[in-house]
Coordinates of C-alpha atoms in Angstrom, one line a residue:
X13 CA 101.0 60.7 100.5
X14 CA 100.4 63.4 98.8
X15 CA 103.3 65.6 97.9
X16 CA 102.5 68.9 99.0
X17 CA 103.4 72.4 98.7
X18 CA 105.0 74.5 101.6
X19 CA 105.4 78.3 101.9
X20 CA 106.7 80.9 104.9
X21 CA 103.7 82.0 106.0
X22 CA 105.2 84.4 108.8
X23 CA 108.0 84.1 111.2
X24 CA 107.8 84.8 115.1
X25 CA 110.3 84.1 118.0
X26 CA 109.6 81.2 119.1
X27 CA 108.0 79.8 116.4
X28 CA 107.9 80.0 112.0
X29 CA 104.4 79.3 110.2
X30 CA 104.3 77.5 106.8
X31 CA 101.2 77.0 104.5
X32 CA 100.9 74.1 102.5
X33 CA 98.8 70.7 101.4
X34 CA 98.2 67.3 103.5
X35 CA 96.6 64.2 104.5
X36 CA 92.9 64.6 105.1
X37 CA 92.4 63.9 108.9
X38 CA 89.2 62.9 109.6
X39 CA 89.1 61.8 113.4
X40 CA 90.6 64.8 114.3
X41 CA 88.7 66.5 113.0
X42 CA 85.3 65.8 114.2
X43 CA 86.7 66.7 117.8
X44 CA 87.7 70.2 117.0
X45 CA 83.8 71.4 114.8
X46 CA 81.8 73.9 115.9
X47 CA 79.2 76.5 115.1
X48 CA 83.0 77.9 113.5
X49 CA 83.8 75.1 111.5
X50 CA 82.4 76.4 108.4
X51 CA 84.4 79.4 109.0
X52 CA 87.6 77.6 110.3
X53 CA 88.0 75.0 108.6
X54 CA 87.2 75.1 105.3
X55 CA 90.0 77.2 104.7
X56 CA 90.7 79.1 101.7
X57 CA 92.8 78.0 99.1
X58 CA 96.5 79.3 99.3
X59 CA 97.5 82.1 97.3
X60 CA 101.7 82.3 96.7
X61 CA 101.3 84.6 94.4
X62 CA 105.2 83.3 92.9
X63 CA 107.0 83.1 96.6
X64 CA 108.9 80.3 96.0
X65 CA 107.9 77.0 97.6
X66 CA 109.5 73.3 97.5
X67 CA 107.0 70.2 97.2
X68 CA 107.7 67.5 100.4
X69 CA 105.7 64.6 100.8
X70 CA 102.3 64.9 103.4
X71 CA 103.1 63.9 106.8
X72 CA 101.0 66.5 108.1
X73 CA 97.1 66.2 107.8
X74 CA 95.0 68.3 107.6
X75 CA 92.0 68.9 105.0
X76 CA 92.6 66.9 101.7
X77 CA 93.5 69.8 98.6
X78 CA 92.7 72.8 101.7
X79 CA 95.7 74.6 103.0
X80 CA 97.1 73.7 106.2
X81 CA 98.4 76.1 107.2
X82 CA 101.0 75.0 110.9
X83 CA 102.6 76.1 113.2
X84 CA 106.3 75.0 114.2
X85 CA 108.5 75.7 117.5
X86 CA 111.7 76.8 116.9
X87 CA 115.2 76.1 118.9
X88 CA 117.9 78.2 118.9
X89 CA 121.6 77.6 118.9
X90 CA 122.7 78.8 122.2
X91 CA 119.2 76.1 124.3
X92 CA 119.1 73.0 123.9
X93 CA 115.3 71.8 122.7
X94 CA 112.9 70.7 124.9
X95 CA 110.3 68.5 124.3
X96 CA 107.9 69.1 126.6
X97 CA 106.4 71.8 125.0
X98 CA 106.8 69.6 121.9
X99 CA 103.9 67.2 123.3
X100 CA 100.7 66.6 122.1
X101 CA 98.9 66.9 125.6
X102 CA 101.0 71.0 126.2
X103 CA 99.8 71.4 122.7
X104 CA 96.3 70.9 123.8
X105 CA 97.1 73.5 126.8
X106 CA 98.3 75.9 125.3
X107 CA 95.1 75.7 122.1
X108 CA 93.0 75.3 124.7
X109 CA 94.5 78.8 126.1
X110 CA 94.5 80.3 123.4
X111 CA 90.4 79.4 122.0
X112 CA 88.8 80.8 126.0
X113 CA 90.5 83.5 126.2
X114 CA 89.5 84.7 122.6
X115 CA 86.7 83.5 123.3
X116 CA 85.2 84.1 126.6
X117 CA 87.3 88.1 126.5
X118 CA 85.9 88.7 122.7
X119 CA 83.0 86.5 121.4
X120 CA 83.5 83.3 119.8
X121 CA 83.7 84.4 116.6
X122 CA 86.7 86.1 116.3
X123 CA 88.7 82.7 117.1
X124 CA 90.8 81.1 114.6
X125 CA 90.2 77.1 113.9
X126 CA 92.7 75.6 116.2
X127 CA 94.2 71.8 115.8
X128 CA 96.5 69.1 116.4
X129 CA 98.9 67.0 114.5
X130 CA 101.4 64.7 113.9
X131 CA 104.7 65.9 112.3
X132 CA 107.3 63.2 111.8
X133 CA 111.2 64.4 111.4
X134 CA 111.5 64.0 107.5
X135 CA 108.6 66.2 107.1
X136 CA 110.6 68.5 109.0
X137 CA 113.7 68.6 107.7
X138 CA 111.7 69.3 104.2
X139 CA 110.2 71.8 105.6
X140 CA 113.2 73.6 106.7
X141 CA 114.6 73.2 104.1
X142 CA 112.1 74.9 101.0
X143 CA 111.4 77.7 104.2
X144 CA 115.7 78.6 104.9
X145 CA 116.0 80.7 101.9
X146 CA 112.8 82.9 102.5
X147 CA 114.2 83.7 105.9
X148 CA 115.5 87.1 107.2
X149 CA 119.6 86.7 107.6
X150 CA 118.7 87.2 111.4
X151 CA 117.0 84.5 111.4
X152 CA 118.6 82.1 110.2
X153 CA 121.2 82.9 112.1
X154 CA 120.3 82.4 115.6
X155 CA 117.2 80.2 115.6
X156 CA 116.0 76.8 113.1
X157 CA 111.9 74.6 113.4
X158 CA 113.1 71.6 116.4
X159 CA 113.1 68.4 114.9
X160 CA 112.6 67.4 118.4
X161 CA 108.6 68.1 118.1
X162 CA 106.1 65.5 117.5
X163 CA 103.3 67.4 116.9
X164 CA 102.2 71.0 116.0
X165 CA 98.9 73.4 115.2
X166 CA 97.5 72.8 112.6
X167 CA 95.9 76.4 112.0
X168 CA 92.9 78.4 110.5
X169 CA 95.1 80.7 106.9
X170 CA 93.8 83.6 108.2
X171 CA 95.3 85.7 104.9
X172 CA 93.1 84.0 103.1
X173 CA 89.4 85.2 102.7
X174 CA 87.2 82.5 102.9
X175 CA 85.6 82.7 99.4
X176 CA 88.3 81.3 97.6
X177 CA 87.9 78.1 99.9
X178 CA 85.8 75.4 97.3
X179 CA 88.8 76.6 94.8
X180 CA 90.4 73.6 93.9
X181 CA 94.3 74.5 93.0
X182 CA 93.7 74.6 89.6
X183 CA 91.0 76.3 89.0
X184 CA 91.1 80.0 88.2
X185 CA 89.4 82.4 90.4
X186 CA 86.4 83.5 89.1
X187 CA 86.4 87.2 89.7
X188 CA 86.9 90.0 87.5
X189 CA 89.7 91.9 89.9
X190 CA 92.8 93.4 90.3
X191 CA 93.1 90.9 93.6
X192 CA 90.3 88.5 95.2
X193 CA 91.9 88.4 98.9
X194 CA 93.1 91.1 101.5
X195 CA 95.0 90.1 105.3
X196 CA 95.8 93.0 106.6
X197 CA 97.4 92.1 109.8
X198 CA 97.9 94.5 113.1
X199 CA 99.7 94.0 116.5
X200 CA 98.1 97.2 118.6
X201 CA 100.3 97.1 121.5
X202 CA 99.0 98.6 124.5
X203 CA 96.1 100.2 124.5
X204 CA 97.1 102.6 127.8
X205 CA 100.1 104.5 129.8
X206 CA 100.6 102.0 132.5
X207 CA 100.1 103.9 136.4
X208 CA 103.4 103.5 137.1
X209 CA 105.0 105.3 134.5
X210 CA 107.3 108.1 134.9
X211 CA 105.9 110.2 132.0
X212 CA 102.9 110.3 130.4
X213 CA 104.9 109.2 126.9
X214 CA 103.3 105.8 126.0
X215 CA 105.2 102.3 126.4
X216 CA 105.0 102.1 123.0
X217 CA 106.3 105.4 121.6
X218 CA 109.2 105.3 124.8
X219 CA 109.7 102.1 123.6
X220 CA 110.5 104.2 120.4
X221 CA 112.8 106.3 121.5
X222 CA 114.3 103.6 123.5
X223 CA 114.8 102.3 120.5
X224 CA 116.4 105.0 118.7
X225 CA 119.4 105.7 121.6
X226 CA 120.2 102.1 121.5
X227 CA 120.6 100.9 117.8
X228 CA 119.8 104.0 116.3
X229 CA 116.6 102.7 114.7
X230 CA 114.3 105.3 112.9
X231 CA 111.4 105.9 115.1
X232 CA 108.2 104.5 113.6
X233 CA 104.9 107.3 113.7
X234 CA 102.0 104.6 115.2
X235 CA 101.0 106.0 118.1
X236 CA 98.1 103.0 119.9
X237 CA 96.7 105.1 121.4
X238 CA 95.0 107.3 118.8
X239 CA 94.5 104.4 117.0
X240 CA 92.3 103.3 121.1
X241 CA 91.4 106.9 119.8
X242 CA 87.7 105.5 118.7
X243 CA 87.2 108.8 116.6
X244 CA 87.5 108.5 112.6
X245 CA 90.1 111.2 112.7
X246 CA 92.3 109.7 115.1
X247 CA 91.9 105.9 114.3
X248 CA 92.6 107.2 111.0
X249 CA 95.8 109.4 111.4
X250 CA 96.7 106.4 113.3
X251 CA 96.6 103.4 110.2
X252 CA 97.9 105.8 108.3
X253 CA 101.1 105.6 110.4
X254 CA 101.1 101.9 110.2
X255 CA 101.5 102.9 106.0
X256 CA 104.5 104.8 106.4
X257 CA 106.2 103.3 109.0
X258 CA 105.4 99.8 109.7
X259 CA 107.9 98.2 111.3
X260 CA 105.8 94.9 112.7
X261 CA 102.7 96.1 113.5
X262 CA 101.1 96.6 110.4
X263 CA 101.7 93.4 107.8
X264 CA 99.9 93.7 104.0
X265 CA 99.5 89.9 102.1
X266 CA 97.6 89.9 98.5
X267 CA 96.1 86.7 97.8
X268 CA 98.1 85.3 100.3
X269 CA 101.4 86.6 99.4
X270 CA 103.6 89.4 102.2
X271 CA 103.9 92.4 101.1
X272 CA 106.7 94.3 101.3
X273 CA 107.4 97.4 103.2
X274 CA 108.3 99.2 100.6
X275 CA 105.9 98.2 98.6
X276 CA 102.8 98.9 101.1
X277 CA 101.2 102.1 100.0
X278 CA 101.5 101.3 96.0
X279 CA 100.4 97.8 96.3
X280 CA 97.3 99.7 98.1
X281 CA 97.0 102.4 95.5
X282 CA 96.3 99.4 92.6
X283 CA 94.2 97.2 94.1
X284 CA 91.4 101.2 95.9
X285 CA 92.2 103.0 93.7
X286 CA 93.8 105.8 96.5
X287 CA 95.4 105.2 99.8
X288 CA 92.5 107.9 101.4
X289 CA 89.6 105.5 100.2
X290 CA 91.7 102.4 101.5
X291 CA 92.2 104.0 104.8
X292 CA 88.0 105.5 104.8
X293 CA 87.2 101.8 104.9
X294 CA 89.7 100.7 107.1
X295 CA 88.8 103.2 109.0
X296 CA 84.8 102.9 109.1
X297 CA 85.7 98.5 109.4
X298 CA 87.7 99.3 111.9
X299 CA 85.3 101.7 113.9
X300 CA 82.0 99.9 113.2
X301 CA 83.9 96.5 115.9
X302 CA 83.8 96.1 119.0
X303 CA 87.1 95.1 119.3
X304 CA 89.3 97.5 121.0
X305 CA 87.4 99.3 122.5
X306 CA 87.3 95.1 125.0
X307 CA 90.8 94.7 124.4
X308 CA 91.5 98.8 125.6
X309 CA 89.1 97.3 128.6
X310 CA 91.1 94.5 129.2
X311 CA 94.0 94.9 129.0
X312 CA 93.6 97.9 132.2
X313 CA 91.3 95.3 134.0
X314 CA 93.6 92.7 133.5
X315 CA 97.6 95.2 134.1
X316 CA 99.0 95.2 137.8
X317 CA 101.7 97.1 138.9
X318 CA 105.4 94.6 137.6
X319 CA 106.9 95.4 140.3
X320 CA 104.0 94.4 142.7
X321 CA 104.0 91.2 140.9
X322 CA 107.6 90.2 141.1
X323 CA 107.4 91.0 145.7
X324 CA 104.2 88.0 144.7
X325 CA 106.7 85.4 143.1
X326 CA 109.2 86.1 145.3
X327 CA 106.4 85.1 148.0
X328 CA 105.5 82.2 146.8
X329 CA 109.2 81.2 146.3
X330 CA 109.1 81.3 150.0
X331 CA 106.6 79.2 150.4
X332 CA 108.4 76.6 147.6
X333 CA 105.8 77.4 144.4
X334 CA 107.9 78.1 142.0
X335 CA 107.5 80.1 138.0
X336 CA 107.2 76.7 136.3
X337 CA 104.1 75.7 138.9
X338 CA 103.1 80.0 138.1
X339 CA 103.8 79.1 134.6
X340 CA 101.3 75.7 134.5
X341 CA 98.8 76.8 137.1
X342 CA 97.9 79.9 134.2
X343 CA 97.3 77.7 131.5
X344 CA 95.6 74.6 133.6
X345 CA 93.0 76.7 135.0
X346 CA 92.7 79.7 132.6
X347 CA 89.1 77.9 132.9
X348 CA 89.2 79.5 136.7
X349 CA 91.0 82.4 135.7
X350 CA 88.8 84.0 133.1
X351 CA 85.4 82.9 134.5
X352 CA 87.2 84.8 138.5
X353 CA 87.8 87.9 136.5
X354 CA 84.0 88.2 134.2
X355 CA 82.7 87.5 137.9
X356 CA 84.6 91.1 139.3
X357 CA 86.3 89.2 141.8
X358 CA 88.2 90.2 144.3
X359 CA 91.9 89.0 143.6
X360 CA 93.3 91.4 146.3
X361 CA 93.9 88.4 148.2
X362 CA 94.9 85.9 146.3
X363 CA 99.2 86.7 145.3
X364 CA 98.4 83.9 142.8
X365 CA 95.6 85.0 140.8
X366 CA 96.6 89.0 140.7
X367 CA 100.0 87.9 138.8
X368 CA 97.8 84.8 136.7
X369 CA 96.5 88.3 136.0
X370 CA 98.6 89.8 134.7
X371 CA 100.2 87.5 132.6
X372 CA 96.9 87.4 130.6
X373 CA 96.7 91.4 130.3
X374 CA 100.6 90.6 128.7
X375 CA 99.3 88.1 127.0
X376 CA 96.5 90.5 125.4
X377 CA 99.9 93.4 124.5
X378 CA 101.2 91.1 122.4
X379 CA 98.4 90.2 120.3
X380 CA 97.3 90.5 116.4
X381 CA 94.2 91.3 114.2
X382 CA 94.0 90.0 111.0
X383 CA 90.8 91.6 108.8
X384 CA 90.4 90.1 106.1
X385 CA 88.3 91.2 103.2
X386 CA 87.0 90.9 98.8
X387 CA 86.5 92.6 96.6
X388 CA 83.5 94.0 96.3
X389 CA 81.6 92.4 93.7
X390 CA 80.2 95.4 92.4
X391 CA 82.6 98.0 92.4
X392 CA 86.2 96.3 92.9
X393 CA 87.7 99.0 93.9
X394 CA 86.2 98.9 97.1
X395 CA 86.2 96.2 99.8
X396 CA 84.1 93.6 101.7
X397 CA 85.0 92.4 104.9
X398 CA 85.6 88.5 105.2
X399 CA 86.1 87.9 108.5
X400 CA 88.1 89.0 111.9
X401 CA 90.3 86.8 113.8
X402 CA 92.6 87.5 117.1
X403 CA 96.0 85.8 116.6
X404 CA 98.9 85.9 118.8
X405 CA 96.8 84.9 121.7
X406 CA 100.0 82.6 124.1
X407 CA 100.2 82.4 127.1
X408 CA 103.2 84.7 128.9
X409 CA 106.3 83.2 130.9
X410 CA 106.4 84.8 134.7
X411 CA 109.8 84.2 133.9
X412 CA 110.7 87.4 131.1
X413 CA 108.8 89.2 134.5
X414 CA 112.2 90.4 135.1
X415 CA 113.3 91.6 131.9
X416 CA 110.1 93.3 131.4
X417 CA 110.6 95.6 134.2
X418 CA 114.4 96.7 132.9
X419 CA 112.4 97.3 130.0
X420 CA 109.7 99.8 131.7
X421 CA 113.0 101.5 133.3
X422 CA 115.1 102.0 131.1
X423 CA 112.3 103.3 128.6
X424 CA 112.0 106.0 131.6
X425 CA 115.3 106.4 131.7
X426 CA 115.3 107.1 128.0
X427 CA 112.4 108.8 127.3
X428 CA 113.1 111.8 129.9
X429 CA 116.9 112.1 128.2
X430 CA 114.4 112.5 124.8
X431 CA 112.8 115.1 123.0
X432 CA 108.8 114.9 123.4
X433 CA 107.9 112.4 120.5
X434 CA 104.8 112.6 118.6
X435 CA 102.8 111.0 121.3
X436 CA 98.7 110.8 122.5
X437 CA 99.6 110.8 125.6
X438 CA 101.4 113.6 126.1
X439 CA 98.5 115.8 124.6
X440 CA 96.2 113.8 127.0
X441 CA 98.5 115.6 130.5

């Protein structure tokens, strides 16, 4: 086996993402080739930019000499790991869900290349040893890599530009620039105010008030309704607010390495000459692409009042259909769910169809947009768009319905007692 260098690329509540090199898997790759293969499979060279890395044996199979980005499931100290969700067939369903939802709703070009690979206990143990020092203390205390998984998703490295993909690890980048690849991960959240909300404060701004009230955390200046506003001034203001208070809604990566939030602005100033130049270029990119408009439209069209969904779930339970059956139905029938939605099929009399659409809307409210750039060949203080991808397009479980309903109630109560925030929804009253 080849020696592999692994580094922590990202971490969420359910998964940890690591990047490294691994052995080739020609058979697996042949099954996944499509028109996007040149974009997705020829991953870029892993640029760690000084991050702490470790070396392990390459038990996961991937493209030889190119980055292997693995999405590994996590377990918590209070939950028993479930091997069912780690089987090859289950992972195939989840990967299929992500690809179909992205392609049907937003276009094939935004689908990251994904394949399934085998992982061994030794590999998982080695990776855990390497990345644990890089994880946040809170994450280390509450979760860990699930050692029971036998398969994992290998995904396209969306942190690096494809212009670097042909370079071997020991080759210098032949560009006379301060940087070679810039990636922005934007999590837009809710693009509209749900009809069931008791105020005209948008969901995100309301949630910020609740966090301030319950946890004493400072509120973000970002309002998603500005990002989805459709005008230059609104989008530019939203991006500026994200830079000021990024929280979990903006992450910046330079040459594959995550830039800490406190260094976002000085780093961008160095790369682009000024924050204004950066904001102007990013605003132009977002306004020239229909993605935000499409995301806003689909979120609103698929959304249903959680109280109505709750009654529908109760009705199905009385008929013997459990919550786990609903989750399985969505994964097994996502193709038909998307077809019916695209055709304008009326789901008002089909409780299960309405629930599936609601869950699909929750997926769209939590996805991330990856914008990957390279420096212009003519002016290194300007950027050229390399590609756009959608990530975190994961299926949501109906088991979260009570939590979502309770959260909306808590948000409404907190907003009713607090000074009004700088939210676009209030301006629209």
